[in-house]
Coordinates of C-alpha atoms and ligand atoms in Angstrom, one line a residue:
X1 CA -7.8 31.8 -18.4
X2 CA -7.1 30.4 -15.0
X3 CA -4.8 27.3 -15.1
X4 CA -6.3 24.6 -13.0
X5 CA -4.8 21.3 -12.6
X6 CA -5.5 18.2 -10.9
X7 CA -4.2 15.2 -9.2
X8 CA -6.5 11.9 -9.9
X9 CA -5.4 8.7 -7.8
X10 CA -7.4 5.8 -7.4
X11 CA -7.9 4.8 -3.8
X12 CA -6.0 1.2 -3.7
X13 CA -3.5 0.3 -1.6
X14 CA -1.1 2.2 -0.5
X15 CA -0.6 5.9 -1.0
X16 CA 2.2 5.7 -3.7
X17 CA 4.9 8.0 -3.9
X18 CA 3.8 8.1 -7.8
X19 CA 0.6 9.7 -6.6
X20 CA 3.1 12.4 -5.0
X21 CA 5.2 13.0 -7.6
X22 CA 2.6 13.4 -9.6
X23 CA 1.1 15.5 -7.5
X24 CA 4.1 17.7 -6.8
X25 CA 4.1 19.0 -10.5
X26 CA 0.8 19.6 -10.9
X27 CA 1.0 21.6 -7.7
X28 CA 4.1 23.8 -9.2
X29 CA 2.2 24.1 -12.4
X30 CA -1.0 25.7 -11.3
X31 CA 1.2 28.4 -8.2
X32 CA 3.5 28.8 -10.7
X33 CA 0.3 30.2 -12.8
X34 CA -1.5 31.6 -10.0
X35 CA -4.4 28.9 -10.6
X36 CA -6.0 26.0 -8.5
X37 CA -4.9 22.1 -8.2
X38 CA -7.3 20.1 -7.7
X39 CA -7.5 16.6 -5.7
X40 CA -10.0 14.0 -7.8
X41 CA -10.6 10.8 -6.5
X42 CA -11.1 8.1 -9.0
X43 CA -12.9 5.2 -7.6
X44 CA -14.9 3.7 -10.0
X45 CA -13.1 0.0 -9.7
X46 CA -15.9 -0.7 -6.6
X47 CA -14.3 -3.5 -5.9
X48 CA -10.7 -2.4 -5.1
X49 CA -11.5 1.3 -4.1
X50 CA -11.5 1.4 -0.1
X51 CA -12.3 4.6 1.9
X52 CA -9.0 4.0 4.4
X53 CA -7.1 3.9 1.2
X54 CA -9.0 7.1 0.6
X55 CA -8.2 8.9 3.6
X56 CA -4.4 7.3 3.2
X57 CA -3.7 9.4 0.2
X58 CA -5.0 12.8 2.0
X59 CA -2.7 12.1 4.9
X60 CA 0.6 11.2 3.0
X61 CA -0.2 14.5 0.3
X62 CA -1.1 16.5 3.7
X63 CA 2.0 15.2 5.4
X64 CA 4.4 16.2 2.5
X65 CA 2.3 19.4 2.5
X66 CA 1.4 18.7 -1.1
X67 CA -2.0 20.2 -0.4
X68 CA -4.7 21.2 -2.7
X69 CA -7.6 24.0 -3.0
X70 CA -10.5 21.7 -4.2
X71 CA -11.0 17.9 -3.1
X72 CA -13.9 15.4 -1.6
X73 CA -12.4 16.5 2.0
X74 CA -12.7 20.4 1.5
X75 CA -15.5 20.7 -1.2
X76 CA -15.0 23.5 -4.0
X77 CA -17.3 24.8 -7.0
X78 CA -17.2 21.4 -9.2
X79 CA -17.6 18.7 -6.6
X80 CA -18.2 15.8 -6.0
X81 CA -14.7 15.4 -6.0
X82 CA -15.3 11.4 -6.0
X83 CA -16.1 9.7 -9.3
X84 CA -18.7 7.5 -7.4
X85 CA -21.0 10.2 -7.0
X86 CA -21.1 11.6 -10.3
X87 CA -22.4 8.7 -11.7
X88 CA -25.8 10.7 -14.2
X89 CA -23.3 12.6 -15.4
X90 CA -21.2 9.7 -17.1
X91 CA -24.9 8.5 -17.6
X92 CA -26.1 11.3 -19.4
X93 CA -22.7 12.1 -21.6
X94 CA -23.3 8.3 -22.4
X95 CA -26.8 8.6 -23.7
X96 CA -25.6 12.2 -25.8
X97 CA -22.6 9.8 -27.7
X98 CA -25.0 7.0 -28.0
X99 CA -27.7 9.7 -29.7
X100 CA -24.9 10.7 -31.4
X101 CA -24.0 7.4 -33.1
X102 CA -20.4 8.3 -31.7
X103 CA -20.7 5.4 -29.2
X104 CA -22.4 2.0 -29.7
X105 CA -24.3 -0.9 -27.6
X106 CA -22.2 -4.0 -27.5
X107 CA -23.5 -7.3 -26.3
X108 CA -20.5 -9.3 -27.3
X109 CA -19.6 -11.6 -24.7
X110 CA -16.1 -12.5 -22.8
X111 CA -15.8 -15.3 -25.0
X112 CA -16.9 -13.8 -28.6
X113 CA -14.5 -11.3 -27.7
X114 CA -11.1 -13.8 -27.3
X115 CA -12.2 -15.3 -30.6
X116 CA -12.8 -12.5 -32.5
X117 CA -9.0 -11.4 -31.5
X118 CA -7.8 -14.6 -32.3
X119 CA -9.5 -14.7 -35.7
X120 CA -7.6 -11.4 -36.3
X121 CA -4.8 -12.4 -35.2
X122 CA -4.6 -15.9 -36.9
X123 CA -5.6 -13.6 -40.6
X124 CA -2.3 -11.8 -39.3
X125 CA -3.7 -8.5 -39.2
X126 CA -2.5 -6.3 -36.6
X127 CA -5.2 -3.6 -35.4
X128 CA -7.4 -3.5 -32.5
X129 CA -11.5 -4.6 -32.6
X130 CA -13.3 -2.0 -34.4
X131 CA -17.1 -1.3 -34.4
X132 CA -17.4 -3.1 -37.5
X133 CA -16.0 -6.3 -36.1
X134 CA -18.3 -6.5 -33.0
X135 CA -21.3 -5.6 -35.1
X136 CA -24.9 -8.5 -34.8
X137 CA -27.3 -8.2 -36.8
X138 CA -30.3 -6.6 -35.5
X139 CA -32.7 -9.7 -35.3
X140 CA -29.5 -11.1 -32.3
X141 CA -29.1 -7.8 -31.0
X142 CA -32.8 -7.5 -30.0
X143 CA -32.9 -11.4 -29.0
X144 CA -30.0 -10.6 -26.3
X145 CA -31.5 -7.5 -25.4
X146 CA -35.0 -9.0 -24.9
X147 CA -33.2 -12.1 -22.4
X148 CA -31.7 -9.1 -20.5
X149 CA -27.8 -10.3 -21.4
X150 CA -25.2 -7.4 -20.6
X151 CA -24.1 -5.0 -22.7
X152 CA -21.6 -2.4 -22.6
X153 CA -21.4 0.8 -24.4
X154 CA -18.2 1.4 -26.4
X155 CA -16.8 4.3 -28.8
X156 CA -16.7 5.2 -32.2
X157 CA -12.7 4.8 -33.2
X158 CA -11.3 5.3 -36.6
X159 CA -10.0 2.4 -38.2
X160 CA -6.8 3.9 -39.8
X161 CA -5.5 6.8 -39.9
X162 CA -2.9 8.6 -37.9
X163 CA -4.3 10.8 -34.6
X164 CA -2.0 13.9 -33.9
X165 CA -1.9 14.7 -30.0
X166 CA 0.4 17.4 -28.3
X167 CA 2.3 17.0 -25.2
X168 CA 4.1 20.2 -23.8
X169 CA 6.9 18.1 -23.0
X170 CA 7.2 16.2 -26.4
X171 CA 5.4 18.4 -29.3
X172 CA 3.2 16.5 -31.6
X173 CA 2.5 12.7 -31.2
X174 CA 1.4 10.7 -34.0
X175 CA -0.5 7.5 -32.6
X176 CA -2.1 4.7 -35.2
X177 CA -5.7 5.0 -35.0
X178 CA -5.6 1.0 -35.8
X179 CA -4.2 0.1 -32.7
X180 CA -6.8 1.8 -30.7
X181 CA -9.9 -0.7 -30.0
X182 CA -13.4 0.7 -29.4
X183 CA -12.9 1.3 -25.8
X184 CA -16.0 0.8 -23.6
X185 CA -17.1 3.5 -21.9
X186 CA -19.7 2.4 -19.6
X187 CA -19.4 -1.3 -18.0
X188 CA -22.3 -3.7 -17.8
X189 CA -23.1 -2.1 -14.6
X190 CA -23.8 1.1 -15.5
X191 CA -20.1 2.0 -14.1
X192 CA -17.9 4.7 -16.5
X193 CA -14.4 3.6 -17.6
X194 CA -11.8 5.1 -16.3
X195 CA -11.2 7.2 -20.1
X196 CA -15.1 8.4 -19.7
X197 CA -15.5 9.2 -16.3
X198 CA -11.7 11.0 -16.7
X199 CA -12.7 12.9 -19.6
X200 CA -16.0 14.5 -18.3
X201 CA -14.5 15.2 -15.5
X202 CA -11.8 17.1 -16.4
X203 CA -14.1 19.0 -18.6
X204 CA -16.7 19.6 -15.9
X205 CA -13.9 20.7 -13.5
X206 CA -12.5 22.9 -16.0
X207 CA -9.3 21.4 -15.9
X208 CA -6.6 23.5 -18.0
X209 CA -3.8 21.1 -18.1
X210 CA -3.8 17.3 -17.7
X211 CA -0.2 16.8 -15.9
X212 CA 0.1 12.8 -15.8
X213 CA 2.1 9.6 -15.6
X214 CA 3.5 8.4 -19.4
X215 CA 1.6 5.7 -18.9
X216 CA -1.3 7.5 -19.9
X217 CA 0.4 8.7 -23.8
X218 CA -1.7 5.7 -25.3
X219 CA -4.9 6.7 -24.2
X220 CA -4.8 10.3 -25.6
X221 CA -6.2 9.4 -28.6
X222 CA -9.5 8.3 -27.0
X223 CA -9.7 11.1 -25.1
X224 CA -9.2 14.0 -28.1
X225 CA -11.5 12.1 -29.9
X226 CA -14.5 11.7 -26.9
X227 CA -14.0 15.7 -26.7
X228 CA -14.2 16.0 -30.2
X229 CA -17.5 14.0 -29.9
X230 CA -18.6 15.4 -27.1
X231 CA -17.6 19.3 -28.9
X232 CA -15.7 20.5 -26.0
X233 CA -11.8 22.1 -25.7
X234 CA -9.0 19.3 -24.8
X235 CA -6.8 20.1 -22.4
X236 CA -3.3 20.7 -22.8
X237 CA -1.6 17.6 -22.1
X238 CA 2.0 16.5 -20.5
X239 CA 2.9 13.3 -20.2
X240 CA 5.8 13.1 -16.8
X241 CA 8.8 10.4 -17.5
X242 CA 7.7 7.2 -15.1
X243 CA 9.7 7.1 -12.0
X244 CA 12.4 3.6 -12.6
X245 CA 14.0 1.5 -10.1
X246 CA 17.7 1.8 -10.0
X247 CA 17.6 -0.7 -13.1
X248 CA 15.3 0.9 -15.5
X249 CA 12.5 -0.6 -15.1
X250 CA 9.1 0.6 -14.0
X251 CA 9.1 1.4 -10.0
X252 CA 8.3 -1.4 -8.8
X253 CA 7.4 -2.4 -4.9
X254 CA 9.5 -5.7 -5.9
X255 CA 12.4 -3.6 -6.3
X256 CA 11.8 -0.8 -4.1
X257 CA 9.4 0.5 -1.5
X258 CA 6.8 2.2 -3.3
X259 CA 4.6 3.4 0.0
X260 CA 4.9 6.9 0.7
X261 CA 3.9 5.7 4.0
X262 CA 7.0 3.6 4.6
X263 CA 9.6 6.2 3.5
X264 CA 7.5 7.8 6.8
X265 CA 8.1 5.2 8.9
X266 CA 11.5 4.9 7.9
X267 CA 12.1 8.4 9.6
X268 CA 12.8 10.3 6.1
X269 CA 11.6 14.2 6.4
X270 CA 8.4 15.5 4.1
X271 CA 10.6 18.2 2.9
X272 CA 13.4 15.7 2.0
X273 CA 10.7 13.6 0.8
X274 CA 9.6 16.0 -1.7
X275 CA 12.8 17.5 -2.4
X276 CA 13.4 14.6 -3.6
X277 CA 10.7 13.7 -5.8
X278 CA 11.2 17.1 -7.4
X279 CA 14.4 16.5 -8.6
X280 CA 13.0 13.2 -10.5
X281 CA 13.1 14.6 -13.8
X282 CA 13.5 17.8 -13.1
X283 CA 16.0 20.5 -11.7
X284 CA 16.3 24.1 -10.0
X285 CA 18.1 26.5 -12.5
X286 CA 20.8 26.5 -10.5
X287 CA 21.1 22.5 -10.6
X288 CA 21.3 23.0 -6.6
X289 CA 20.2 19.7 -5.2
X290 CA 18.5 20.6 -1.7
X291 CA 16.0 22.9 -2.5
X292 CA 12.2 23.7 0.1
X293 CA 8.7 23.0 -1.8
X294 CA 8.5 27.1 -1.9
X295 CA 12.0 27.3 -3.7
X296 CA 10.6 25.2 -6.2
X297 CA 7.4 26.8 -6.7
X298 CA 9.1 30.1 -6.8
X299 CA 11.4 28.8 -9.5
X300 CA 9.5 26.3 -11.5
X301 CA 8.8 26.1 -15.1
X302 CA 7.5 22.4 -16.5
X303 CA 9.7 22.7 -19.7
X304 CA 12.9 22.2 -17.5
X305 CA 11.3 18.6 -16.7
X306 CA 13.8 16.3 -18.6
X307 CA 12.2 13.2 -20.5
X308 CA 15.3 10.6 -19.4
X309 CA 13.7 8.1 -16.9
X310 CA 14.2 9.8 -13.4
X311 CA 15.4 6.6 -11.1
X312 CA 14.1 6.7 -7.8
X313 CA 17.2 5.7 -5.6
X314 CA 16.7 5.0 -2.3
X315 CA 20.4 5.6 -1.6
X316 CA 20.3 9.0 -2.7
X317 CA 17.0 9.8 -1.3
X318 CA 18.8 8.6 2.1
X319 CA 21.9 11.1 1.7
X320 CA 19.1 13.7 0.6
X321 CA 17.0 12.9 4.0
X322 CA 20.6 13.3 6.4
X323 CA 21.6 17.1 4.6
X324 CA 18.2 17.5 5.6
X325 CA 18.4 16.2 9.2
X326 CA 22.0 17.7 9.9
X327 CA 20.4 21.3 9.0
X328 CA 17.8 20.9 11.7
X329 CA 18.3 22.7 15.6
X330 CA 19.0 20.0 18.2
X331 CA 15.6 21.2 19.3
X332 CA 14.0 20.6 15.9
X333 CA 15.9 17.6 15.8
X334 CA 14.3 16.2 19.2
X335 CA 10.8 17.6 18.3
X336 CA 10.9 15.7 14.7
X337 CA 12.4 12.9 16.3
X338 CA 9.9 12.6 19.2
X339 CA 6.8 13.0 16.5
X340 CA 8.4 10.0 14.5
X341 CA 8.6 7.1 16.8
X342 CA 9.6 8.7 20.1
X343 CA 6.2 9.8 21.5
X344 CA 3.6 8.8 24.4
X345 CA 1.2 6.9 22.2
X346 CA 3.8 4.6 20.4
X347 CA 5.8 3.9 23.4
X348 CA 3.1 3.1 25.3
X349 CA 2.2 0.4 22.6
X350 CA 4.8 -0.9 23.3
X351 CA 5.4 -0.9 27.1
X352 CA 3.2 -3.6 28.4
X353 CA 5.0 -5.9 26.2
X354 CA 8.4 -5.3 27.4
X355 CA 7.6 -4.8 31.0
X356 CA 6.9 -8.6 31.5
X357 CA 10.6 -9.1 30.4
X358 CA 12.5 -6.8 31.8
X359 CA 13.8 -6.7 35.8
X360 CA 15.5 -3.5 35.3
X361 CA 15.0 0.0 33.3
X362 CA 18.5 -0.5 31.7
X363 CA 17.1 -3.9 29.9
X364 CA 14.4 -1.9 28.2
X365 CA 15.8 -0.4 25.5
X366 CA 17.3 -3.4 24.6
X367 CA 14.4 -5.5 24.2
X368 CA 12.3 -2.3 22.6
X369 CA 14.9 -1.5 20.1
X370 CA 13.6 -3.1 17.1
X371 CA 10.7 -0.9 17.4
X372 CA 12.9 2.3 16.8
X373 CA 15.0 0.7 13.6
X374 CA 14.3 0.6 9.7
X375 CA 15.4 -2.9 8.7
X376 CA 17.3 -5.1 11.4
X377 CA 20.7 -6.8 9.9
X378 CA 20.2 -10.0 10.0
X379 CA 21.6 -13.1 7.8
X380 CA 21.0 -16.8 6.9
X381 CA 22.8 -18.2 9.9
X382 CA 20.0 -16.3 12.7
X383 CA 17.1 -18.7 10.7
X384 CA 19.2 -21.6 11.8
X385 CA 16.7 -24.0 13.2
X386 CA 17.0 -27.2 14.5
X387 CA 14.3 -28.9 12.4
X388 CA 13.8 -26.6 9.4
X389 CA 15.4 -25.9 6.6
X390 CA 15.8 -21.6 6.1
X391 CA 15.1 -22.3 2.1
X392 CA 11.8 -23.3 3.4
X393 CA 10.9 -21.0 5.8
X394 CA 12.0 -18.8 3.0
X395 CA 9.1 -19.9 1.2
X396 CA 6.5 -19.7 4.1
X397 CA 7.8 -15.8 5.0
X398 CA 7.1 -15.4 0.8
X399 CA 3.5 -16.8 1.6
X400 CA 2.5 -14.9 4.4
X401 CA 3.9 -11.8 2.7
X402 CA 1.0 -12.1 0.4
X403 CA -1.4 -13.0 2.7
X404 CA -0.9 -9.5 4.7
X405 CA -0.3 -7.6 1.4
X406 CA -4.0 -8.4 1.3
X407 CA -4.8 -7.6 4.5
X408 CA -7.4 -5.2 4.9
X409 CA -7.1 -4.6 9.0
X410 CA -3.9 -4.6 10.5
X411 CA -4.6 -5.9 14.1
X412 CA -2.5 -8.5 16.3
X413 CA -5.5 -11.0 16.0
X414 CA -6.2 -11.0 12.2
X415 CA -2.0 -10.9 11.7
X416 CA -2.5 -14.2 13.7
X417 CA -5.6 -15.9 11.7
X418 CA -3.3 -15.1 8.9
X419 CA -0.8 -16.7 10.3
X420 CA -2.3 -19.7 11.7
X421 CA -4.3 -20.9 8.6
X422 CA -1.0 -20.8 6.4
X423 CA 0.7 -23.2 8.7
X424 CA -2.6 -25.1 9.3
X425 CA -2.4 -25.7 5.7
X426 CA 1.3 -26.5 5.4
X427 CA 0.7 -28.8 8.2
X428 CA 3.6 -27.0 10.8
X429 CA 3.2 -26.0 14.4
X430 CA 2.4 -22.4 14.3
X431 CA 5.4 -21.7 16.6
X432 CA 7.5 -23.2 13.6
X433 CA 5.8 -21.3 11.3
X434 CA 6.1 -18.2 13.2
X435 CA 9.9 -18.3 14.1
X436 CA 11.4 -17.0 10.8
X437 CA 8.9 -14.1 11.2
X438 CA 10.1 -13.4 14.5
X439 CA 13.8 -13.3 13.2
X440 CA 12.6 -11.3 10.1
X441 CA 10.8 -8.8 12.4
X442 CA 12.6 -8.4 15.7
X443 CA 15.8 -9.6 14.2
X444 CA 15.4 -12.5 16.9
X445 CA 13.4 -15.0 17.4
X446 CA 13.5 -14.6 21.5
X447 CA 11.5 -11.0 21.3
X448 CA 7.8 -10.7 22.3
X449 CA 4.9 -11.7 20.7
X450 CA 5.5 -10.9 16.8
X451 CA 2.0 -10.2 15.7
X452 CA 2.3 -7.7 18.7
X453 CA 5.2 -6.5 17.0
X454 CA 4.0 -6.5 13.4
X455 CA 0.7 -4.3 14.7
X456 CA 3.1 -1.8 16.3
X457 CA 5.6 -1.6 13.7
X458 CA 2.4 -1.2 11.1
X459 CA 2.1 -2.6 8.0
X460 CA 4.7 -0.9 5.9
X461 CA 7.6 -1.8 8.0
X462 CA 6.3 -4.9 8.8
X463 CA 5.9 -6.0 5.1
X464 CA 9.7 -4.5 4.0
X465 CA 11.0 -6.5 6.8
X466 CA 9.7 -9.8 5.5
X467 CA 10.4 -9.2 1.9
X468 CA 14.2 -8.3 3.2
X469 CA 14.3 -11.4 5.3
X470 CA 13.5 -13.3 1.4
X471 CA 16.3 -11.6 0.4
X472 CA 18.1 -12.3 2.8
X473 CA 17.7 -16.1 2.0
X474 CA 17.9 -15.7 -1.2
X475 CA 15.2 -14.0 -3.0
X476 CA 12.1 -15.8 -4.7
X477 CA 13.0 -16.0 -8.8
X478 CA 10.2 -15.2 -11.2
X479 CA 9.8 -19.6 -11.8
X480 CA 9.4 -20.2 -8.4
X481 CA 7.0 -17.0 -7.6
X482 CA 4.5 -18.8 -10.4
X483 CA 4.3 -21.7 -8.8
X484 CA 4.4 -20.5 -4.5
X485 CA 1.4 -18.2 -6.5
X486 CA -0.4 -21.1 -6.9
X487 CA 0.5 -23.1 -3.5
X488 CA -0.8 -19.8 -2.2
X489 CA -3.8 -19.4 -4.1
X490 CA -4.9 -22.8 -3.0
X491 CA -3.8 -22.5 0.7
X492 CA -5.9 -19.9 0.6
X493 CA -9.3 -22.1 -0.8
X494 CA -8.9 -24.3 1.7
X495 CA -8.5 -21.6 4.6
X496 CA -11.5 -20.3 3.1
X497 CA -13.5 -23.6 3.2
X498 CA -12.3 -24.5 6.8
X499 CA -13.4 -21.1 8.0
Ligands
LIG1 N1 -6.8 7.5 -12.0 C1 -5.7 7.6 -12.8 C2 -4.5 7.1 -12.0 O1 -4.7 6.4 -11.1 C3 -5.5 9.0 -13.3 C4 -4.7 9.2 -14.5 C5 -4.9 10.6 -15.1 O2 -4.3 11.5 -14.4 O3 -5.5 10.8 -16.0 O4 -3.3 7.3 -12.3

């Protein structure tokens, strides 16, 4: 048998250094085996997938050298590589479980839905909804069909009973067939759930070993029992420990920068990069702590991953990153250094703006600086403003951090519109507006333009900057993040209806 595994993000937002983690082991797996690893690229949410985000997640796997042999950009034996072109054959493993009676029609609405949970819930029983539950009789079932409502199709699940799965990290599993619901499988628009589309897939691609994100335990069930079904050999599955934030809980891009593309733009090293995400959870028989992507391939073996919850500490990942640096030639250094930031393209981005403000070459570095730094130290006193408060401006920086976390083109001119129709709608002078994102992302509010600035810096450093600057004054607590949510949401209509 040759072992082939895969990687499977979906293309939204940012490349996440989950993707690479996850990648990382999958990689080791399949060289450690001799077989192939596989890049699949799950976009059947239409509405979120984007192709930049696409090409994002080749660029940051290609820049950490996590590369595969099979993927939408270099073809292979068992493309497409993209779930939104294999759509007939989610279509036609559909049609064989529907023929099959292993998978149903279901024209229950939204609304049907929330009550038939709440009955449930309100007769105190505790299981998920079950075919029997969603069952009309046939004389409704044709009436809806007839007036063309939508249905879905949805599985066959047990509804008690104890399903057995094995992990090669955990052994056996024993999950409660009565808390599995009867998943749908395709949407109303012909579109495969992510358990469907995942499953044939993996079977199609001949995927040997399913290396994932815990997150994922819970659905095993569906997926033995859809190869059951569907009379085809599961994988072998392992379930990775979720990377945590130094306080245990759930990486977070709250808590910590979850963008592989920042930790670039930060100036960290692939290798230190991966290095470290190969010591989440797991160690080098010598428990050496700097160790090169080939020393762990050479070395690696999937049973020394340990299940405690690998916390992804930016501190250590920094002291990690400077080993790394100090081991590099002074020519290396200058050549890694001058690819980072320190190159003819960027600088010339940032030229013309500086040139207006300078009379001297010794004055430019000064003004450029904050183009060459991770996060500038700044404090509550440099939002001192003669007519606003910094607890508000707090709340405008926590505003427009949204606004550009949604921002699908990071240019000067759209940072602006951004910009504008939030103050528009808080009724403040743009400049006003504007000055606490100058000091959160020059450090000062007497730099150059700062959607120039934000364009240059790009969106990941621009974005940590902000959210630092709300720490700075204070951080946003959970209460008050409902309600801005809401101011937000609302600025937002009426941007959209003055626009
Ligand atoms: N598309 C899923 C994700 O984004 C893949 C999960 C899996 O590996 O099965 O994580």
């Amino acid at each position: 048998m040759t072992v082939r595994t895969r990687v499977a993000p979906s293309p939204t937002g940012d490349p996440h250094v989950g993707t690479a983690y996850i990648a990382l082991f999958n990689l080791a797996f399949a060289r450690q085996h001799g077989g192939q690893f596989v890049l699949r690229i799950e976009d059947t949410d239409r509405v979120r997938s984007t192709e930049q985000a696409e090409q994002a997640i080749f660029d940051a796997l290609r820049w950490l050298g996590l590369d595969w042999d099979e993927g939408p950009d270099r073809g292979g034996d068992y493309g497409p590589y993209r779930q939104s072109e294999r759509s007939e054959h989610y279509r036609h493993y559909a049609q064989q479980l529907l023929d099959s009676g292993h998978a149903f029609r279901c024209y229950r609405t939204p609304e049907e839905l929330e009550a038939l949970r709440a009955d449930l819930r309100e007769r105190g029983v505790q299981r998920a909804l079950k075919r029997a539950d969603l069952e009309l009789s046939t004389d409704e079932i044709a009436r809806r069909e007839a007036a063309g409502e939508p249905s879905v199709v949805r599985m066959q699940v047990p509804e008690e009973g104890r399903c057995e799965i094995h992990d090669m990290l955990r052994g056996p599993l024993e999950l409660d067939w009565a808390q599995v619901d009867a998943q749908i499988l395709l949407k109303s628009d012909g579109m495969p759930t992510y358990h469907l589309a995942n499953v044939v897939d993996d079977h199609l691609m001949g995927i040997t070993h399913v290396i994932r994100g815990e997150e994922w335990i819970n659905s095993a069930p569906k997926h033995r029992l859809l190869y059951e079904y569907l009379g085809w050999d599961m994988p072998e599955l392992c379930h990775m420990p979720l990377l945590r934030n130094p306080d245990k809980s759930k990486l977070s891009k709250r808590k910590n920068p979850t963008s592989i593309n920042f930790y670039r733009r930060m100036g960290y090293m692939p290798e230190a990069m991966v290095n470290f995400l190969g010591r989440m959870g797991w160690s080098m028989p010598d428990e050496r702590e700097r160790f090169t992507l080939e020393e762990m391939l050479e070395a690696f073996d999937i049973q020394r991953v340990s299940l405690g919850g690998p916390v992804f500490d930016v501190d250590k990942l920094s002291w990690l990153n400077g080993q790394w640096l100090r081991e590099l030639d002074n020519e290396e250094f200058l050549h890694r250094l001058m690819d980072w930031a320190f190159n003819r393209d960027y600088v010339m981005k940032i030229l013309p703006h500086v040139k207006e403000r300078v009379e001297t070459f010794s004055e430019v570095a000064d003004k450029a600086a904050f183009c060459f730094t991770g996060i500038p130290h700044i404090d509550e006193s440099d939002f001192a403003h003669k007519q606003h408060d910094p607890q508000d401006m707090k709340v405008w920086l926590q505003l427009l951090l949204w606004s550009l976390e949604e921002l699908d083109e990071w240019s000067r001119d759209r940072l602006f519109a951004e910009a504008k129709s939030l103050a528009d709608g808080l009724e403040l002078k743009v400049k006003d507006f504007l000055f606490p994102v100058f000091v959160a992302i020059a450090g000062t509010s007497t730099s150059f333009s700062v959607v120039d600035s934000m364009e240059i810096l790009g969106k990941e450093l621009s974005r940590a900057r902000l959210r630092h600057a709300i720490e700075v004054l204070g951080g946003v607590s959970k209460k008050q993040t409902k309600k801005l949510e809401k101011q937000w949401r609302s600025l937002r209509g009426d941007a959209g209806d003055s626009a």
